[in-house]
Coordinates of C-alpha atoms and ligand atoms in Angstrom, one line a residue:
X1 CA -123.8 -61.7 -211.5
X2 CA -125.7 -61.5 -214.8
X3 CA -127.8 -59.0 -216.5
X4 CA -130.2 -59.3 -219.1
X5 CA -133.9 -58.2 -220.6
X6 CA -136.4 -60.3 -220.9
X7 CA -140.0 -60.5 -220.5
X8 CA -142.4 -61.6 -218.0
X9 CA -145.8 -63.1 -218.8
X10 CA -148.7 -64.6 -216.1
X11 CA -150.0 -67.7 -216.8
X12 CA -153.1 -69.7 -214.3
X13 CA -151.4 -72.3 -213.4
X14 CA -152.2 -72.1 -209.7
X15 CA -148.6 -74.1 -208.5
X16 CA -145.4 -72.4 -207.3
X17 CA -143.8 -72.4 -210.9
X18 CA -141.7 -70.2 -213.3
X19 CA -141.5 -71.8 -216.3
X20 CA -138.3 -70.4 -218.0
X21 CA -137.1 -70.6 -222.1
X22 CA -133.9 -72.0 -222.9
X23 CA -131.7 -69.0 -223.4
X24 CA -133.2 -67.3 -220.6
X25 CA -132.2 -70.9 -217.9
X26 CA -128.6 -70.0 -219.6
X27 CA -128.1 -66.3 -219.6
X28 CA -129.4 -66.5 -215.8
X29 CA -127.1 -69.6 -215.1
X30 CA -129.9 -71.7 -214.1
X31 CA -129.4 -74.6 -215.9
X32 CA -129.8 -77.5 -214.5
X33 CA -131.2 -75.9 -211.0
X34 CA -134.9 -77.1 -210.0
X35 CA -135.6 -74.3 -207.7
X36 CA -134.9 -70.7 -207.4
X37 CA -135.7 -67.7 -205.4
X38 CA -137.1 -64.9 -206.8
X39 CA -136.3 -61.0 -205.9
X40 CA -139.0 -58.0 -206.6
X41 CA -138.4 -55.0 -204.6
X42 CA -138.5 -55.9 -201.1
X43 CA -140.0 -59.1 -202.0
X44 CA -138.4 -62.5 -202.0
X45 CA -140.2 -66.1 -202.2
X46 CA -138.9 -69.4 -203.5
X47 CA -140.5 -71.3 -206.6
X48 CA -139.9 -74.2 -208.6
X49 CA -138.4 -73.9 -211.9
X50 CA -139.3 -76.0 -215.3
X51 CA -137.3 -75.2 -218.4
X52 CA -139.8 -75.0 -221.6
X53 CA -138.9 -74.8 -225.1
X54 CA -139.3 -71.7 -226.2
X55 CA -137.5 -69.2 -228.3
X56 CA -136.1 -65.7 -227.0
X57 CA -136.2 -65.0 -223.2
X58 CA -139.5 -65.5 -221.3
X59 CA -140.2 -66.5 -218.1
X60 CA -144.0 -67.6 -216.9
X61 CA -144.7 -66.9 -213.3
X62 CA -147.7 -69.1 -212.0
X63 CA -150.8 -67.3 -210.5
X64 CA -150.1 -67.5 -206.9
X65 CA -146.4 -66.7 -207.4
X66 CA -147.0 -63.8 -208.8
X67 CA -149.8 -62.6 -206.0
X68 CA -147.0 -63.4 -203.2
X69 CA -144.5 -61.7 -205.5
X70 CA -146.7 -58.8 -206.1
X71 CA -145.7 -58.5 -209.7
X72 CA -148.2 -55.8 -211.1
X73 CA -148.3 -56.4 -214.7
X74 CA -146.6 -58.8 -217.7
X75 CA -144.1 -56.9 -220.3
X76 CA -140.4 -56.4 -220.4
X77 CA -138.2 -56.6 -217.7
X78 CA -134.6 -56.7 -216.5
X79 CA -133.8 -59.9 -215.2
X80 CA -130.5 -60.4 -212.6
X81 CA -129.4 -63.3 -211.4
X82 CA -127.9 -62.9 -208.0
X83 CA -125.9 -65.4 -205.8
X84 CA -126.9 -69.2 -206.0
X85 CA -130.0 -69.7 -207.7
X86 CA -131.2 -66.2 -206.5
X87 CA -132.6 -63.9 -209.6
X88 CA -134.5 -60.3 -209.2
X89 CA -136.8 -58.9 -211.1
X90 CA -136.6 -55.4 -211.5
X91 CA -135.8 -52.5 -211.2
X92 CA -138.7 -51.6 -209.0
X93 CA -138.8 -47.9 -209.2
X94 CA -140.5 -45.4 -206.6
X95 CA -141.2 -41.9 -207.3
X96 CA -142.0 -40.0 -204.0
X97 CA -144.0 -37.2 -203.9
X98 CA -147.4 -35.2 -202.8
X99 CA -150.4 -33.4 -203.6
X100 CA -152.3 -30.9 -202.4
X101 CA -155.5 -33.0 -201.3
X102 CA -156.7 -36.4 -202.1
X103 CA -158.4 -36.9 -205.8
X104 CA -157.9 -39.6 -207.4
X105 CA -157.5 -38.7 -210.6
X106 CA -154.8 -35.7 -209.4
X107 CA -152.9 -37.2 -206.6
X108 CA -149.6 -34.8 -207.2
X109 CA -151.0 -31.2 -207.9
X110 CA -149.1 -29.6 -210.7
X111 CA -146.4 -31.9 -211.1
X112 CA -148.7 -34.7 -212.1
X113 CA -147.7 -34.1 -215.8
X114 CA -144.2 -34.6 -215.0
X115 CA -144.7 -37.8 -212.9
X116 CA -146.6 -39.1 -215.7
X117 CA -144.0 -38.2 -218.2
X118 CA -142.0 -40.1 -216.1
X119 CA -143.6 -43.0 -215.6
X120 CA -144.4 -43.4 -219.5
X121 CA -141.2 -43.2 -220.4
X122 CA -139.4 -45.4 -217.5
X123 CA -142.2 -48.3 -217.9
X124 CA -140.6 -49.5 -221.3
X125 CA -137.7 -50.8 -218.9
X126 CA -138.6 -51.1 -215.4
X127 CA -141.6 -51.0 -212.7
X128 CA -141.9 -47.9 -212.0
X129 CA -144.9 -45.8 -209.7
X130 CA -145.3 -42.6 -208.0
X131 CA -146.7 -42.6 -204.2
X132 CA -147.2 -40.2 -201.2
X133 CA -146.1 -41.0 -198.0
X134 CA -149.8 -42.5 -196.9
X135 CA -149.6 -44.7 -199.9
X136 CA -146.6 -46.7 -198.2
X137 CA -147.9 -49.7 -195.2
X138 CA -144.5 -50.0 -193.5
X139 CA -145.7 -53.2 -191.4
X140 CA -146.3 -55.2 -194.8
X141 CA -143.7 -53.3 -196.1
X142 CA -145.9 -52.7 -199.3
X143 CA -146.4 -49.5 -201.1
X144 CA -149.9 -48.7 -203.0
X145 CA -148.5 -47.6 -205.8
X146 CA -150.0 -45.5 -208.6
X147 CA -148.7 -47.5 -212.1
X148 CA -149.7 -45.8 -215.8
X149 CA -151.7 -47.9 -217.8
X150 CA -151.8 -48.6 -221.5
X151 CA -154.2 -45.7 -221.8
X152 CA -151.8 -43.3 -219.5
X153 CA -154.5 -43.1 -216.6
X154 CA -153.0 -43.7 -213.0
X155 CA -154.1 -47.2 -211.8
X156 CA -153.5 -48.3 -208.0
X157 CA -151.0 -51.6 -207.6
X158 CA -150.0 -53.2 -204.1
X159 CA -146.1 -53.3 -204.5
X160 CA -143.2 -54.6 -202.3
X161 CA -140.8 -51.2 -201.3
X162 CA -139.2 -50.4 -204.2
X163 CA -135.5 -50.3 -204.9
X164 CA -135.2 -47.1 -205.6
X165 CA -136.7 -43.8 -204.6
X166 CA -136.8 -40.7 -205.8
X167 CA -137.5 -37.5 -203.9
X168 CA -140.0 -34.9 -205.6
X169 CA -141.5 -34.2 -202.4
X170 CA -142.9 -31.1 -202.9
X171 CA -142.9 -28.8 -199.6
X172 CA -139.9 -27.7 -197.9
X173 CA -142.1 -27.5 -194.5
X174 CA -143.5 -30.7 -194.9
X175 CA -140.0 -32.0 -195.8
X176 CA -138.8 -31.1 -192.1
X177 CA -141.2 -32.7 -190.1
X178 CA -140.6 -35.7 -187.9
X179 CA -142.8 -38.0 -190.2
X180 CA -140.8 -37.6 -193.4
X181 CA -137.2 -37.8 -191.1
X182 CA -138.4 -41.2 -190.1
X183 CA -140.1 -42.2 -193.6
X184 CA -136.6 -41.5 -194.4
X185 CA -134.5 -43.7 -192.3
X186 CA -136.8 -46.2 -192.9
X187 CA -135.6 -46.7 -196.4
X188 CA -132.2 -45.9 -195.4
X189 CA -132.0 -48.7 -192.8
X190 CA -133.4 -51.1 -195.3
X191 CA -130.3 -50.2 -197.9
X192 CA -132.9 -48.9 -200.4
X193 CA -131.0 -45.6 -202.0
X194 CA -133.1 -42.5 -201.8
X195 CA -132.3 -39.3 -204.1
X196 CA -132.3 -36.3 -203.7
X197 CA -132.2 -36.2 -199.8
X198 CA -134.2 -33.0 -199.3
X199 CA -134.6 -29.2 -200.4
X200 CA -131.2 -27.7 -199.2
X201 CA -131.0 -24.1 -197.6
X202 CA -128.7 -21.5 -199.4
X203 CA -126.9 -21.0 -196.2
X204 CA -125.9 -24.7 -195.9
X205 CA -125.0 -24.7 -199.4
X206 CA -122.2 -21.6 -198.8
X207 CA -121.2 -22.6 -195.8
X208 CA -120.2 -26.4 -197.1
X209 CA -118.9 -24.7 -200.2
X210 CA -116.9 -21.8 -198.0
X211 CA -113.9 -24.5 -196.7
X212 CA -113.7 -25.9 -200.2
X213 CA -110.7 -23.7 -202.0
X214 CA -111.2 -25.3 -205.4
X215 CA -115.2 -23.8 -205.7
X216 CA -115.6 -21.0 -203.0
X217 CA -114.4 -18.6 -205.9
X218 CA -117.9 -19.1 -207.3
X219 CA -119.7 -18.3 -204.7
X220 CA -119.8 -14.7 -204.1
X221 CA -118.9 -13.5 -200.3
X222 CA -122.1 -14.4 -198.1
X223 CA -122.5 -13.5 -194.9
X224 CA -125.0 -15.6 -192.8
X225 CA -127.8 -14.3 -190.5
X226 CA -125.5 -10.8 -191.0
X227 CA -125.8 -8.3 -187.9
X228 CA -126.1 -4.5 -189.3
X229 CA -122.7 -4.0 -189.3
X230 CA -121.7 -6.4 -191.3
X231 CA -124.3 -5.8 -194.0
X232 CA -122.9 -2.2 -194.3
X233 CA -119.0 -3.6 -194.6
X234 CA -120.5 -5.6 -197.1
X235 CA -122.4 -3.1 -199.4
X236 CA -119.1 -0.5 -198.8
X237 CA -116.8 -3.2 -200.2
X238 CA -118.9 -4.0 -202.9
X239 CA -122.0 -1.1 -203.4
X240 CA -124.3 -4.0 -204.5
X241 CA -125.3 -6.6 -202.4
X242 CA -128.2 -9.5 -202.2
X243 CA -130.0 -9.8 -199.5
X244 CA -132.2 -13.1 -199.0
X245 CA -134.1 -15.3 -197.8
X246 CA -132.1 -18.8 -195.9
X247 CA -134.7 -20.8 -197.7
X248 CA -136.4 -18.8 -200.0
X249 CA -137.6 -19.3 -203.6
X250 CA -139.1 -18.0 -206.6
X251 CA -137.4 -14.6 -205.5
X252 CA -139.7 -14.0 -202.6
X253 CA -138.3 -11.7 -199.8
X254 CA -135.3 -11.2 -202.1
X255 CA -133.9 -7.0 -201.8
X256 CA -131.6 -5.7 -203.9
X257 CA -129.1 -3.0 -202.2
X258 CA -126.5 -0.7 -203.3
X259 CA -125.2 2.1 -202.2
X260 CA -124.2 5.2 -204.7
X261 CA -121.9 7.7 -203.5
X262 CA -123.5 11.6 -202.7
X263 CA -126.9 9.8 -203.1
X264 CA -127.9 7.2 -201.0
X265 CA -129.0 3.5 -200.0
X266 CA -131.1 2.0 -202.6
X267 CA -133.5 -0.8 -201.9
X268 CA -135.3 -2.9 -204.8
X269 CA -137.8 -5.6 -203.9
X270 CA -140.5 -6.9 -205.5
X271 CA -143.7 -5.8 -203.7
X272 CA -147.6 -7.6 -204.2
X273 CA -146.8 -8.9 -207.6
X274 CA -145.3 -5.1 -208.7
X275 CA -141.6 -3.9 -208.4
X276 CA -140.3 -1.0 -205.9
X277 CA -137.4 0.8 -205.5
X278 CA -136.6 2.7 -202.2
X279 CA -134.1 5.9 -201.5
X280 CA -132.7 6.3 -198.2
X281 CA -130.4 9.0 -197.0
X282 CA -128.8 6.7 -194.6
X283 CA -127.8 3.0 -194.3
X284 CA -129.3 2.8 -191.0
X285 CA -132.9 4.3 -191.8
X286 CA -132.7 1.6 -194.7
X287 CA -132.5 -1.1 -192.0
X288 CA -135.0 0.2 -190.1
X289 CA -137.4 0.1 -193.2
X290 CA -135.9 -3.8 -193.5
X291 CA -136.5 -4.5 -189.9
X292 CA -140.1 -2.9 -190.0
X293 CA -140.7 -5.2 -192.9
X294 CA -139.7 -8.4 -191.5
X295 CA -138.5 -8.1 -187.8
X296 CA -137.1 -11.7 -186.8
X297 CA -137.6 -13.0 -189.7
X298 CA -134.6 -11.0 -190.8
X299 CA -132.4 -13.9 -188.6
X300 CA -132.9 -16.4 -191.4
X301 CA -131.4 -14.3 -193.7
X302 CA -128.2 -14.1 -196.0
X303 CA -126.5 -10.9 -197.2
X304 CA -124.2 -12.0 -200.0
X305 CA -122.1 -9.4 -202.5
X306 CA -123.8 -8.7 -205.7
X307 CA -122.6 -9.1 -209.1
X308 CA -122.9 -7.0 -212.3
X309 CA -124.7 -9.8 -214.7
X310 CA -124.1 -9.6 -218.0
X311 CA -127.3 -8.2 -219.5
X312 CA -129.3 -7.7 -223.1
X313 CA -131.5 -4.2 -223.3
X314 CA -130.5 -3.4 -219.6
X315 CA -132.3 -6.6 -218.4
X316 CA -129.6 -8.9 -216.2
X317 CA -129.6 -12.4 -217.0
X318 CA -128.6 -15.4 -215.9
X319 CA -128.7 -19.1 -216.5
X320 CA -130.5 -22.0 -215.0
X321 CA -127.9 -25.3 -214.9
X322 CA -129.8 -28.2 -214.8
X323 CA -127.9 -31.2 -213.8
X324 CA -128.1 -34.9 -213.1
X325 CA -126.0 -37.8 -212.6
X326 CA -126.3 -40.7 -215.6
X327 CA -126.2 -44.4 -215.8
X328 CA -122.7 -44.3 -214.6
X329 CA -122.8 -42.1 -211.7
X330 CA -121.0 -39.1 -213.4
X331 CA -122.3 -35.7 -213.5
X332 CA -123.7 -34.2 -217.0
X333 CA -125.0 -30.7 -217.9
X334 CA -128.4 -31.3 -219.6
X335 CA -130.4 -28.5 -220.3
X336 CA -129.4 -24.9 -219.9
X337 CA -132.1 -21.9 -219.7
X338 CA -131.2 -18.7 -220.2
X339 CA -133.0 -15.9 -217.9
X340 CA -133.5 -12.4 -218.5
X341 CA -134.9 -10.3 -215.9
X342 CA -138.0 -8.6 -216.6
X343 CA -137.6 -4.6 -216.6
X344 CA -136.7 -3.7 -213.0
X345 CA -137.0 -6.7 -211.2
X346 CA -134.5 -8.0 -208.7
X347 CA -134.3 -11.1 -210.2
X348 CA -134.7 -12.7 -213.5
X349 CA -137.8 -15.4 -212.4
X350 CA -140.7 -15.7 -215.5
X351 CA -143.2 -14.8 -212.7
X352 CA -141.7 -11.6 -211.9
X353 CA -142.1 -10.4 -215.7
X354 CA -138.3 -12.4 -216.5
X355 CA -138.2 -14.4 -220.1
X356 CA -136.4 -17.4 -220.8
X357 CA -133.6 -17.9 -223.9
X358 CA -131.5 -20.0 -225.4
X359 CA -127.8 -20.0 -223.8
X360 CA -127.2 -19.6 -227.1
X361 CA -129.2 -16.6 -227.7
X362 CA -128.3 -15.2 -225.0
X363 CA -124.5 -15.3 -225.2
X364 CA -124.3 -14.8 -228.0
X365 CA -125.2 -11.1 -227.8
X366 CA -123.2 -10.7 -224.5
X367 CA -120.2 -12.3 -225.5
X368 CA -119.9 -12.3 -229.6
X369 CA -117.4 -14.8 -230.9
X370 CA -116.6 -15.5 -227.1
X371 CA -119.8 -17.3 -226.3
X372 CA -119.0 -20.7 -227.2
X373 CA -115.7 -20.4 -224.8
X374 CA -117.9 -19.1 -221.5
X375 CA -120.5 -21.6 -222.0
X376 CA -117.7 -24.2 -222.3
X377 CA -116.3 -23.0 -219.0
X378 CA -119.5 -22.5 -217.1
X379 CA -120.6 -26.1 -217.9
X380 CA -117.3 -26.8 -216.6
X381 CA -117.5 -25.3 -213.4
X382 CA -121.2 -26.2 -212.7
X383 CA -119.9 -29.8 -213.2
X384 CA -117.1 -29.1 -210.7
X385 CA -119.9 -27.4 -208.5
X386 CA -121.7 -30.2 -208.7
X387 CA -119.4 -32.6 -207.4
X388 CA -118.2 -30.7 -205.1
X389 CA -121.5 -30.5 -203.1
X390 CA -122.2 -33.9 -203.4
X391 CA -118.8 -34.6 -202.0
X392 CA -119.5 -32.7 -199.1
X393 CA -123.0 -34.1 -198.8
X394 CA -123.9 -37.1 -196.7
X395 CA -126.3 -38.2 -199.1
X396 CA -127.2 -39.4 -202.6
X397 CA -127.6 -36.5 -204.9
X398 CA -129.1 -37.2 -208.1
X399 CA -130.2 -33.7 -209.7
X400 CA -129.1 -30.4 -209.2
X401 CA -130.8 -27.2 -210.6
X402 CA -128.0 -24.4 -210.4
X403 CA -128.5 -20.4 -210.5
X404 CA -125.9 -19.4 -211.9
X405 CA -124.5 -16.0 -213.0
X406 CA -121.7 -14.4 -215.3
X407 CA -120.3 -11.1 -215.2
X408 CA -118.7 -9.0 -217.9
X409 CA -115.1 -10.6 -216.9
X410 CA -116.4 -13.7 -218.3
X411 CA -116.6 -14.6 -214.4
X412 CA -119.1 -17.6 -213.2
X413 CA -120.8 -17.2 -209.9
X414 CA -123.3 -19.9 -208.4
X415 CA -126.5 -17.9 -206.4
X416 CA -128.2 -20.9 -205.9
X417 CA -128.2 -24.9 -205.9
X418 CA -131.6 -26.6 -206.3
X419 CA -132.0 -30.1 -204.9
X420 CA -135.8 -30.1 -206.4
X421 CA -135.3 -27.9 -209.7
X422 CA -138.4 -26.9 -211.0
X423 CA -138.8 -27.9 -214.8
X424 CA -140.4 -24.7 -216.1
X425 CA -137.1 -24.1 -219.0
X426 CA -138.1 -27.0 -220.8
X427 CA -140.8 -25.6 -221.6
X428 CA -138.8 -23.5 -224.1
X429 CA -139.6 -24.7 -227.8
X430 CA -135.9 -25.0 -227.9
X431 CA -135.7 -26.9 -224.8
X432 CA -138.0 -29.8 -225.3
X433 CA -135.4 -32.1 -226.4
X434 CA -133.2 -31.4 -223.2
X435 CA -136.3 -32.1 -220.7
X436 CA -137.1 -35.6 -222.3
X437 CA -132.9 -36.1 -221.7
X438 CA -134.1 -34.8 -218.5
X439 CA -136.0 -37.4 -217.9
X440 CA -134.2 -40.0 -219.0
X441 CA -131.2 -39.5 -217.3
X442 CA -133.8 -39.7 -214.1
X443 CA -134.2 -43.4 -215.1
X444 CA -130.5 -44.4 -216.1
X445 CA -129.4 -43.1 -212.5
X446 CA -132.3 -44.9 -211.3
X447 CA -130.9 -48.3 -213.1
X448 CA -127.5 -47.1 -211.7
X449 CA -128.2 -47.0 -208.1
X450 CA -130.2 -50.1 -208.1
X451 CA -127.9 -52.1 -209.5
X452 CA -129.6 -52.8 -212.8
X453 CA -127.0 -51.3 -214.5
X454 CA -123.7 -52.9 -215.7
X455 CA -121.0 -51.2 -213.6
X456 CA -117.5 -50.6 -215.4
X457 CA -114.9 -52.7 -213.6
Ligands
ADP501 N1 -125.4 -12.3 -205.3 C1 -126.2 -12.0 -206.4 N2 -125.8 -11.2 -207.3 C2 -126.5 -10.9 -208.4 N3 -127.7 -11.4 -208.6 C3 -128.2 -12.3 -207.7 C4 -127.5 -12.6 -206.5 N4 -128.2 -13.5 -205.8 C5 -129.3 -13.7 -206.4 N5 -129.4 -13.0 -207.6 C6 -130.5 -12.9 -208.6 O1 -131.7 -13.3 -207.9 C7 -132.2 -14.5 -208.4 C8 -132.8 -15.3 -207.3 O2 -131.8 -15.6 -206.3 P1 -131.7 -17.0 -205.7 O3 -130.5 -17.0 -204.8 O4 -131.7 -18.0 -206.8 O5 -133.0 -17.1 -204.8 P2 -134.5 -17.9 -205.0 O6 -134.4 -19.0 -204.0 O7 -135.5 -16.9 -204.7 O8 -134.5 -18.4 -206.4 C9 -131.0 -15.2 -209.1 O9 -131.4 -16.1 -210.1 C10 -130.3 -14.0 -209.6 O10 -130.9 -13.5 -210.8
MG502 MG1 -133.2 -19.4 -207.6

């Protein structure tokens, strides 16, 4: 197999014919062939080859070659020749996700600005295009895909399936219905590689973590779908405890409880956008209040031992990990947002009056001449996290968006793992640089998984 770069350009000539430059016949090993089949996505058809003189790498695809081909547009392009005469152009790069209704000129809701920012970047290398799941015609096996143009306005292409998706799908419920489970198998029965999977449940995420020794000491004990009982062994062990939602976010339904001797149960929540705190003279009047609150609901629910975060002016904090695998499938730490909680809120999201710092910043004044060697260890054990889940995962894992916390021992503990992280610390000043690395590793894992990447031997 070879790899190389080269660029595509359309020509009218109405025959079958890709006229290819010199270097490019060589660096493809077509010399001497008269014929070749050509690869784009899903897409394969055969053509006729000439050789013209011409210097650098170009290849000239023929008008009606490129409408079977469904080549959207001329520029740069990897180039790969495959077995026998077989070369693919590529890589052909779907990102999947939604909106809230259909608008043409806002087809993904809020994240359009990060779809965009994605395909801007990622079009200097590949074909890349962001769809919904009524954009894809499974019996043509075609996608009507939304490409960038010059101007960076969304332009509508018909495409073969890509070889490469990846997942910002944006709702959890939508994620678990039949339709998505099948548009799922669909690409994974035709061998395209998907990423990320779907939005994991924090329950799922300590129960796959619990029967691995190495990382289960970063998760603090978690008790699933807890009966009363065990919530108040919990809180007796360890007078603090988190009590959540299975597959919650952005803090909602969240309680904080603790228990002080000779005064009572305390419950903090965060209640229509303000923040309460409860007294209780007993454990089980607390429930009662939790029960009255929720009733079944309560069933999807985690109680899990709370930890003393470090803090700055009495404000916990902790850190948002974001992760992704690069161009060679390893695991890297690229941005890092520090959280502090706003004052008396149960946890440290912006929304709930929490500000975001540098890790820096922020270790700084817990740790002193320490904070380099916690940050060290934390990125360390988030990498270790990270491969741990996707070891225990059955699929492709891409991007991770940890919660994680450290405690005054210099202790790390992981609250949450994010298969969708949001992308609201790069909006830091300090941060910018880390969310266009962000990005960018996006498209090297993309490269990676569809083969448009040199592997190491
Ligand atoms: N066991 C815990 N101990 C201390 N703080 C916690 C614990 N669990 C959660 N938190 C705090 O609450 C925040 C939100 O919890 P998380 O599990 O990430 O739920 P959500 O899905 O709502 O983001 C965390 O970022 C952290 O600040
Ligand atoms: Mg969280």
């Amino acid at each position: 197999m070879s790899l190389t770069f080269g660029n595509v350009h359309f020509t009218q000539q109405p025959q079958r014919v890709v006229y290819v430059s010199g270097s490019l016949m060589k660096n493809l090993k077509l010399s001497g062939k008269k014929s070749v089949h050509l690869r784009f996505g899903g897409e394969r058809i055969p053509a006729v080859i000439k050789p013209i003189n011409k210097a650098g790498k170009h290849l000239y695809l023929g008008s009606s070659i490129r409408k079977d081909i469904k080549i959207p547009m001329a520029g740069g392009i990897f180039l790969r020749s495959l077995q026998e005469g077989e070369v693919q152009i590529g890589p052909l790069i779907g990102v999947l996700s939604d909106g809230p209704a259909s608008s043409a000129a806002n087809p993904f809701g809020s994240r359009t600005g990060f779809i965009k920012q994605l395909l801007r970047h990622g079009s200097k290398q590949s074909y890349i295009f962001a769809f919904t799941p009524k954009d894809i015609h499974w019996e043509n096996e075609t996608v009507n895909g939304y490409f960038l143009n010059e101007a960076g306005h969304f332009i509508r292409k018909k495409v073969p399936l890509p070889d490469v998706v990846y997942n910002r799908l944006p709702s959890r419920r939508a994620e678990t219905t039949t339709s998505i489970a099948q548009l799922r198998e669909r690409f994974i029965r035709r061998r395209i590689p998907f990423f990320n999977w779907s939005f994991f449940n924090k329950s799922d995420i300590y129960r796959m973590l619990e029967k691995d020794s190495l990382v289960n000491r970063y998760v603090p004990e978690s008790i699933m779908n807890p009966t009363p009982e065990q919530i108040k062994d919990l809180l007796d062990r360890h007078s603090l405890i988190y009590y959540k939602p299975n597959n919650g976010s952005l803090g909602n339904g969240i309680y904080r409880l603790s228990r002080i001797p000779k005064s009572g149960y305390y419950a903090r929540y965060r209640k229509t956008g303000r923040n309460a705190l409860l007294r209780f003279g007993s454990f089980n009047s607390m429930m009662r209040t939790l029960q009255a609150r929720h009733g079944r609901a309560l069933r999807g629910y985690v109680a899990q031992q709370g930890i003393r975060l470090i803090e700055i002016d009495s404000c916990p904090i902790d850190f948002r990990f974001h992760m992704h695998k690069n161009g060679r499938n390893q695991w890297v730490v690229v941005g890092i947002g520090a959280k502090k909680a706003g004052k008396g809120s149960v946890t440290t999201h912006l929304k709930n009056g929490g500000s975001l710092l540098t890790p820096d910043q922020a270790l700084a004044r817990a740790f002193g001449p320490r904070a380099d060697e916690v940050l060290k260890n934390a990125k360390n054990v988030a990498i270790t996290l990270a491969e741990a889940i996707e070891a225990h995962h059955q699929h492709l894992i891409g991007e991770l968006g940890f919660d994680i916390g450290i405690d005054t021992d210099e202790k790390i503990w992981m609250f949450e793992a994010n298969a969708k992280p949001g992308r609201s610390i790069f909006k830091h000043p300090s941060l910018r640089a880390e969310g266009k690395a962000s990005v960018e590793h996006i498209l090297e894992h993309c490269l990676y998984l569809s083969k448009f990447r040199r592997r190491e031997a």
